[in-house]
Tab-separated table of C-alpha atoms in Angstrom:
chain	number	residue	atom	x	y	z
A	1	THR	CA	14.410	5.366	1.795
A	2	VAL	CA	14.480	2.410	4.184
A	3	MET	CA	11.677	2.295	6.736
A	4	THR	CA	12.325	0.352	9.943
A	5	GLN	CA	9.483	-0.560	12.287
A	6	SER	CA	9.784	-1.633	15.894
A	7	PRO	CA	9.042	-3.822	17.622
A	8	ALA	CA	8.378	-6.639	15.178
A	9	THR	CA	5.722	-7.994	17.551
A	10	LEU	CA	3.929	-6.139	20.311
A	11	SER	CA	1.800	-7.932	22.896
A	12	VAL	CA	-0.833	-5.746	24.538
A	13	SER	CA	-4.043	-6.457	26.449
A	14	PRO	CA	-7.415	-5.045	25.363
A	15	GLY	CA	-8.031	-1.645	26.890
A	16	GLU	CA	-4.333	-0.837	27.135
A	17	ARG	CA	-2.327	1.632	25.059
A	18	ALA	CA	-0.174	0.470	22.152
A	19	THR	CA	2.734	2.489	20.783
A	20	LEU	CA	4.308	1.493	17.459
A	21	SER	CA	7.466	3.081	16.070
A	22	CYS	CA	8.716	3.774	12.578
A	23	ARG	CA	12.101	5.190	11.605
A	24	ALA	CA	13.157	6.474	8.190
A	25	SER	CA	16.744	6.237	6.922
A	26	GLN	CA	16.510	9.867	5.808
A	27	SER	CA	14.088	12.691	6.445
A	28	VAL	CA	10.681	12.203	4.825
A	29	GLY	CA	9.197	15.429	6.157
A	30	SER	CA	5.511	14.915	6.877
A	31	ASN	CA	5.022	12.385	4.076
A	32	LEU	CA	4.154	9.423	6.252
A	33	ALA	CA	1.151	7.084	6.307
A	34	TRP	CA	0.074	4.162	8.481
A	35	TYR	CA	-1.959	1.147	7.395
A	36	GLN	CA	-3.686	-1.694	9.197
A	37	GLN	CA	-3.795	-5.139	7.614
A	38	LYS	CA	-5.717	-8.112	8.905
A	39	SER	CA	-5.008	-11.661	7.761
A	40	GLY	CA	-6.094	-12.243	4.170
A	41	GLN	CA	-7.281	-8.657	3.728
A	42	ALA	CA	-6.045	-5.598	1.906
A	43	PRO	CA	-4.289	-2.799	3.774
A	44	ARG	CA	-6.560	-0.110	5.178
A	45	LEU	CA	-5.371	3.474	5.423
A	46	LEU	CA	-5.410	4.753	9.010
A	47	ILE	CA	-3.247	7.877	9.028
A	48	TYR	CA	-1.753	10.140	6.348
A	49	ASP	CA	0.483	13.206	6.513
A	50	VAL	CA	1.811	11.881	9.872
A	51	SER	CA	-1.246	12.707	11.951
A	52	SER	CA	-4.405	13.058	9.837
A	53	ARG	CA	-6.930	10.272	10.341
A	54	ALA	CA	-8.438	8.751	7.226
A	55	THR	CA	-12.185	8.668	6.688
A	56	GLY	CA	-13.972	6.554	9.250
A	57	ILE	CA	-10.938	5.872	11.447
A	58	PRO	CA	-11.726	6.040	15.187
A	59	ALA	CA	-10.169	8.728	17.321
A	60	ARG	CA	-8.269	6.143	19.385
A	61	PHE	CA	-5.774	5.991	16.499
A	62	SER	CA	-3.288	8.851	16.416
A	63	GLY	CA	-0.018	9.558	14.660
A	64	SER	CA	2.880	11.813	15.527
A	65	GLY	CA	6.478	12.591	14.620
A	66	SER	CA	8.432	14.336	11.899
A	67	GLY	CA	11.581	13.950	9.853
A	68	THR	CA	12.793	10.429	10.601
A	69	GLU	CA	10.940	9.310	13.752
A	70	PHE	CA	7.243	8.508	13.788
A	71	THR	CA	4.762	6.901	16.158
A	72	LEU	CA	1.338	5.337	15.844
A	73	THR	CA	-0.585	5.225	19.106
A	74	ILE	CA	-3.740	3.272	19.788
A	75	SER	CA	-5.095	4.700	23.021
A	76	SER	CA	-7.316	1.862	24.218
A	77	LEU	CA	-7.043	-1.350	22.286
A	78	GLN	CA	-10.187	-3.001	21.023
A	79	SER	CA	-10.369	-6.637	19.941
A	80	GLU	CA	-10.628	-5.617	16.287
A	81	ASP	CA	-7.317	-3.728	16.452
A	82	PHE	CA	-5.145	-6.841	16.607
A	83	ALA	CA	-3.491	-6.875	13.188
A	84	ILE	CA	-0.288	-5.953	11.383
A	85	TYR	CA	0.545	-2.265	11.014
A	86	TYR	CA	2.746	-0.767	8.301
A	87	CYS	CA	4.233	2.671	7.945
A	88	GLN	CA	4.914	4.092	4.471
A	89	GLN	CA	6.816	7.163	3.336
A	90	TYR	CA	5.943	9.058	0.178
A	91	TYR	CA	8.578	11.776	0.248
A	92	ASN	CA	10.260	9.972	-2.621
A	93	TRP	CA	9.563	6.604	-4.279
A	94	PRO	CA	7.103	5.012	-1.799
A	95	THR	CA	8.514	2.453	0.580
A	96	SER	CA	7.039	0.691	3.579
A	97	GLY	CA	8.377	-0.910	6.709
A	98	GLN	CA	8.220	-4.636	7.390
A	99	GLY	CA	5.341	-4.234	9.784
A	100	THR	CA	4.571	-4.559	13.486
A	101	ARG	CA	2.324	-7.427	14.508
A	102	LEU	CA	0.018	-6.341	17.330
A	103	GLU	CA	-1.138	-9.375	19.281
A	104	ASN	CA	-3.405	-10.016	22.213
A	105	LYS	CA	-1.375	-10.472	25.373
B	1	GLN	CA	-18.684	3.605	-2.028
B	2	VAL	CA	-15.261	3.152	-3.573
B	3	GLN	CA	-14.699	-0.319	-4.948
B	4	LEU	CA	-11.593	-1.728	-6.638
B	5	VAL	CA	-11.634	-5.266	-7.996
B	6	GLU	CA	-8.470	-6.847	-9.345
B	7	SER	CA	-8.346	-9.791	-11.723
B	8	GLY	CA	-5.912	-11.609	-13.978
B	9	GLY	CA	-3.593	-13.226	-11.473
B	10	GLY	CA	-2.489	-16.837	-11.651
B	11	VAL	CA	0.427	-19.221	-11.981
B	12	VAL	CA	2.826	-18.361	-14.782
B	13	GLN	CA	6.213	-19.759	-15.740
B	14	PRO	CA	9.337	-17.598	-15.558
B	15	GLY	CA	9.809	-15.464	-18.645
B	16	ARG	CA	6.128	-15.444	-19.538
B	17	SER	CA	3.631	-12.584	-19.427
B	18	LEU	CA	0.476	-11.718	-17.520
B	19	ARG	CA	-1.912	-8.758	-17.562
B	20	LEU	CA	-3.687	-7.623	-14.428
B	21	SER	CA	-6.837	-5.518	-14.451
B	22	CYS	CA	-8.475	-3.400	-11.780
B	23	ALA	CA	-12.114	-2.374	-12.230
B	24	ALA	CA	-12.990	0.787	-10.348
B	25	SER	CA	-16.361	2.109	-9.230
B	26	GLY	CA	-17.869	4.502	-6.703
B	27	PHE	CA	-15.698	7.482	-7.609
B	28	THR	CA	-14.720	9.549	-10.651
B	29	PHE	CA	-11.933	7.284	-11.883
B	30	SER	CA	-10.606	9.764	-14.440
B	31	SER	CA	-9.854	12.314	-11.704
B	32	TYR	CA	-7.429	10.269	-9.620
B	33	GLY	CA	-3.995	8.817	-9.957
B	34	MET	CA	-3.699	5.095	-9.386
B	35	GLN	CA	-0.989	2.643	-8.423
B	36	TRP	CA	-0.063	-1.014	-8.217
B	37	VAL	CA	1.426	-2.262	-4.969
B	38	ARG	CA	2.580	-5.819	-4.334
B	39	GLN	CA	3.177	-7.862	-1.232
B	40	ALA	CA	5.292	-10.992	-1.243
B	41	PRO	CA	4.314	-13.666	1.313
B	42	GLY	CA	5.109	-12.462	4.831
B	43	LYS	CA	6.656	-9.208	3.583
B	44	GLY	CA	5.854	-5.511	3.558
B	45	LEU	CA	4.271	-3.444	0.833
B	46	GLU	CA	6.234	-2.703	-2.331
B	47	TRP	CA	5.144	0.033	-4.737
B	48	VAL	CA	5.501	-1.229	-8.287
B	49	ALA	CA	3.990	1.372	-10.619
B	50	VAL	CA	2.137	4.673	-10.444
B	51	ILE	CA	0.074	6.472	-13.084
B	52	SER	CA	-1.379	9.965	-13.251
B	53	TYR	CA	-5.110	10.598	-13.564
B	54	HIS	CA	-4.872	11.189	-17.314
B	55	GLY	CA	-2.397	8.371	-17.940
B	56	SER	CA	0.302	10.531	-19.486
B	57	ASN	CA	2.721	10.150	-16.592
B	58	THR	CA	3.911	6.758	-15.408
B	59	TYR	CA	6.532	5.764	-12.855
B	60	TYR	CA	8.112	2.426	-11.975
B	61	GLU	CA	10.113	0.764	-9.264
B	62	ASP	CA	13.605	-0.039	-10.536
B	63	SER	CA	13.252	-3.834	-10.529
B	64	VAL	CA	10.278	-3.748	-12.928
B	65	LYS	CA	11.384	-0.959	-15.291
B	66	GLY	CA	11.354	-2.217	-18.860
B	67	ARG	CA	9.301	-5.293	-17.921
B	68	PHE	CA	6.043	-3.907	-16.490
B	69	THR	CA	3.712	-1.313	-18.023
B	70	ILE	CA	0.961	0.471	-16.145
B	71	SER	CA	-1.916	1.928	-18.149
B	72	ARG	CA	-5.521	2.959	-17.765
B	73	ASP	CA	-8.701	3.246	-19.791
B	74	ASN	CA	-10.767	6.038	-18.294
B	75	SER	CA	-13.700	5.208	-20.567
B	76	LYS	CA	-13.856	1.763	-18.947
B	77	ASN	CA	-12.856	2.824	-15.407
B	78	THR	CA	-10.110	0.229	-15.524
B	79	LEU	CA	-6.446	0.147	-14.529
B	80	TYR	CA	-3.996	-2.346	-16.031
B	81	LEU	CA	-0.583	-3.801	-15.317
B	82	GLN	CA	1.125	-5.620	-18.170
B	83	MET	CA	3.851	-7.823	-16.758
B	84	ASN	CA	6.430	-9.309	-19.134
B	85	SER	CA	9.540	-11.419	-18.537
B	86	LEU	CA	8.209	-12.519	-15.168
B	87	ARG	CA	10.663	-13.688	-12.535
B	88	VAL	CA	10.362	-15.894	-9.467
B	89	GLU	CA	10.801	-12.773	-7.296
B	90	ASP	CA	7.676	-11.204	-8.840
B	91	THR	CA	5.574	-13.695	-6.882
B	92	ALA	CA	3.209	-11.660	-4.698
B	93	VAL	CA	-0.317	-10.457	-4.133
B	94	TYR	CA	-0.829	-7.437	-6.389
B	95	TYR	CA	-3.109	-4.677	-5.147
B	96	CYS	CA	-4.429	-1.720	-7.040
B	97	ALA	CA	-4.807	1.350	-4.883
B	98	LYS	CA	-6.377	4.714	-5.486
B	99	ARG	CA	-4.292	7.774	-4.818
B	100	PRO	CA	-5.844	10.728	-2.990
B	101	SER	CA	-6.327	14.082	-4.660
B	102	GLY	CA	-3.125	16.084	-4.962
B	103	LYS	CA	0.350	14.718	-5.429
B	104	SER	CA	0.668	12.295	-2.530
B	105	TRP	CA	1.593	8.723	-3.294
B	106	TYR	CA	-0.216	6.743	-0.659
B	107	GLY	CA	-3.301	4.589	-1.125
B	108	ASP	CA	-6.559	5.753	0.380
B	109	TYR	CA	-8.566	2.826	-1.011
B	110	TRP	CA	-7.337	-0.638	-1.923
B	111	GLY	CA	-8.660	-3.633	-3.803
B	112	GLN	CA	-8.606	-7.135	-2.341
B	113	GLY	CA	-5.633	-8.140	-4.466
B	114	THR	CA	-4.840	-10.832	-7.007
B	115	LEU	CA	-2.150	-13.457	-6.513
B	116	VAL	CA	0.626	-13.849	-9.067
B	117	SER	CA	2.787	-16.944	-8.643
B	118	VAL	CA	5.958	-17.510	-10.660
B	119	PRO	CA	7.342	-20.892	-9.600
B	120	SER	CA	11.034	-21.711	-9.804
């Protein structure tokens, strides 16, 4: 299953809302996770099962969607949120998108 | 707290072998499936191998089948990845990641990774 993320780069100011998209080449049901990765660090799980926040993840992060179209929303960007975000499906052999770089506008 | 520490990476010539290790602590290692995920420079995440909590079931991405072997020693709380016949395209940071309870194949905790470089 090919995962396609858009946009490749998103420029947003602190305090604003960021919306990141992820599309699957076939339905993955609710088997969708989101990760945050900062430079030189390991990925950190944010969201699993489309909309469930992982342990310790702030409420400003939310996930939605089903089937082939998914969205990660960050309601009010904080300085520490600027990073690369990946979606990953686990309906079949796990695959991830190429990432969306969220940068400070 | 959950901690995963990878080791064993390095520079290796094409066709040679390397064994990665991942030392786990802070959770009951023998109760959780584990996986190896790699990331080539500037690329996304690529799942390489997955193993069940007891080690009896293993799964591989097509490009590494027959070359890589995932295993675990629950008495030592350690996960392994034996990599043979290495290729230039295997160059990446290799992460071990814990799977959550149940059957889902995402990573809820990740190590810091170990770099494997196979120069051309």
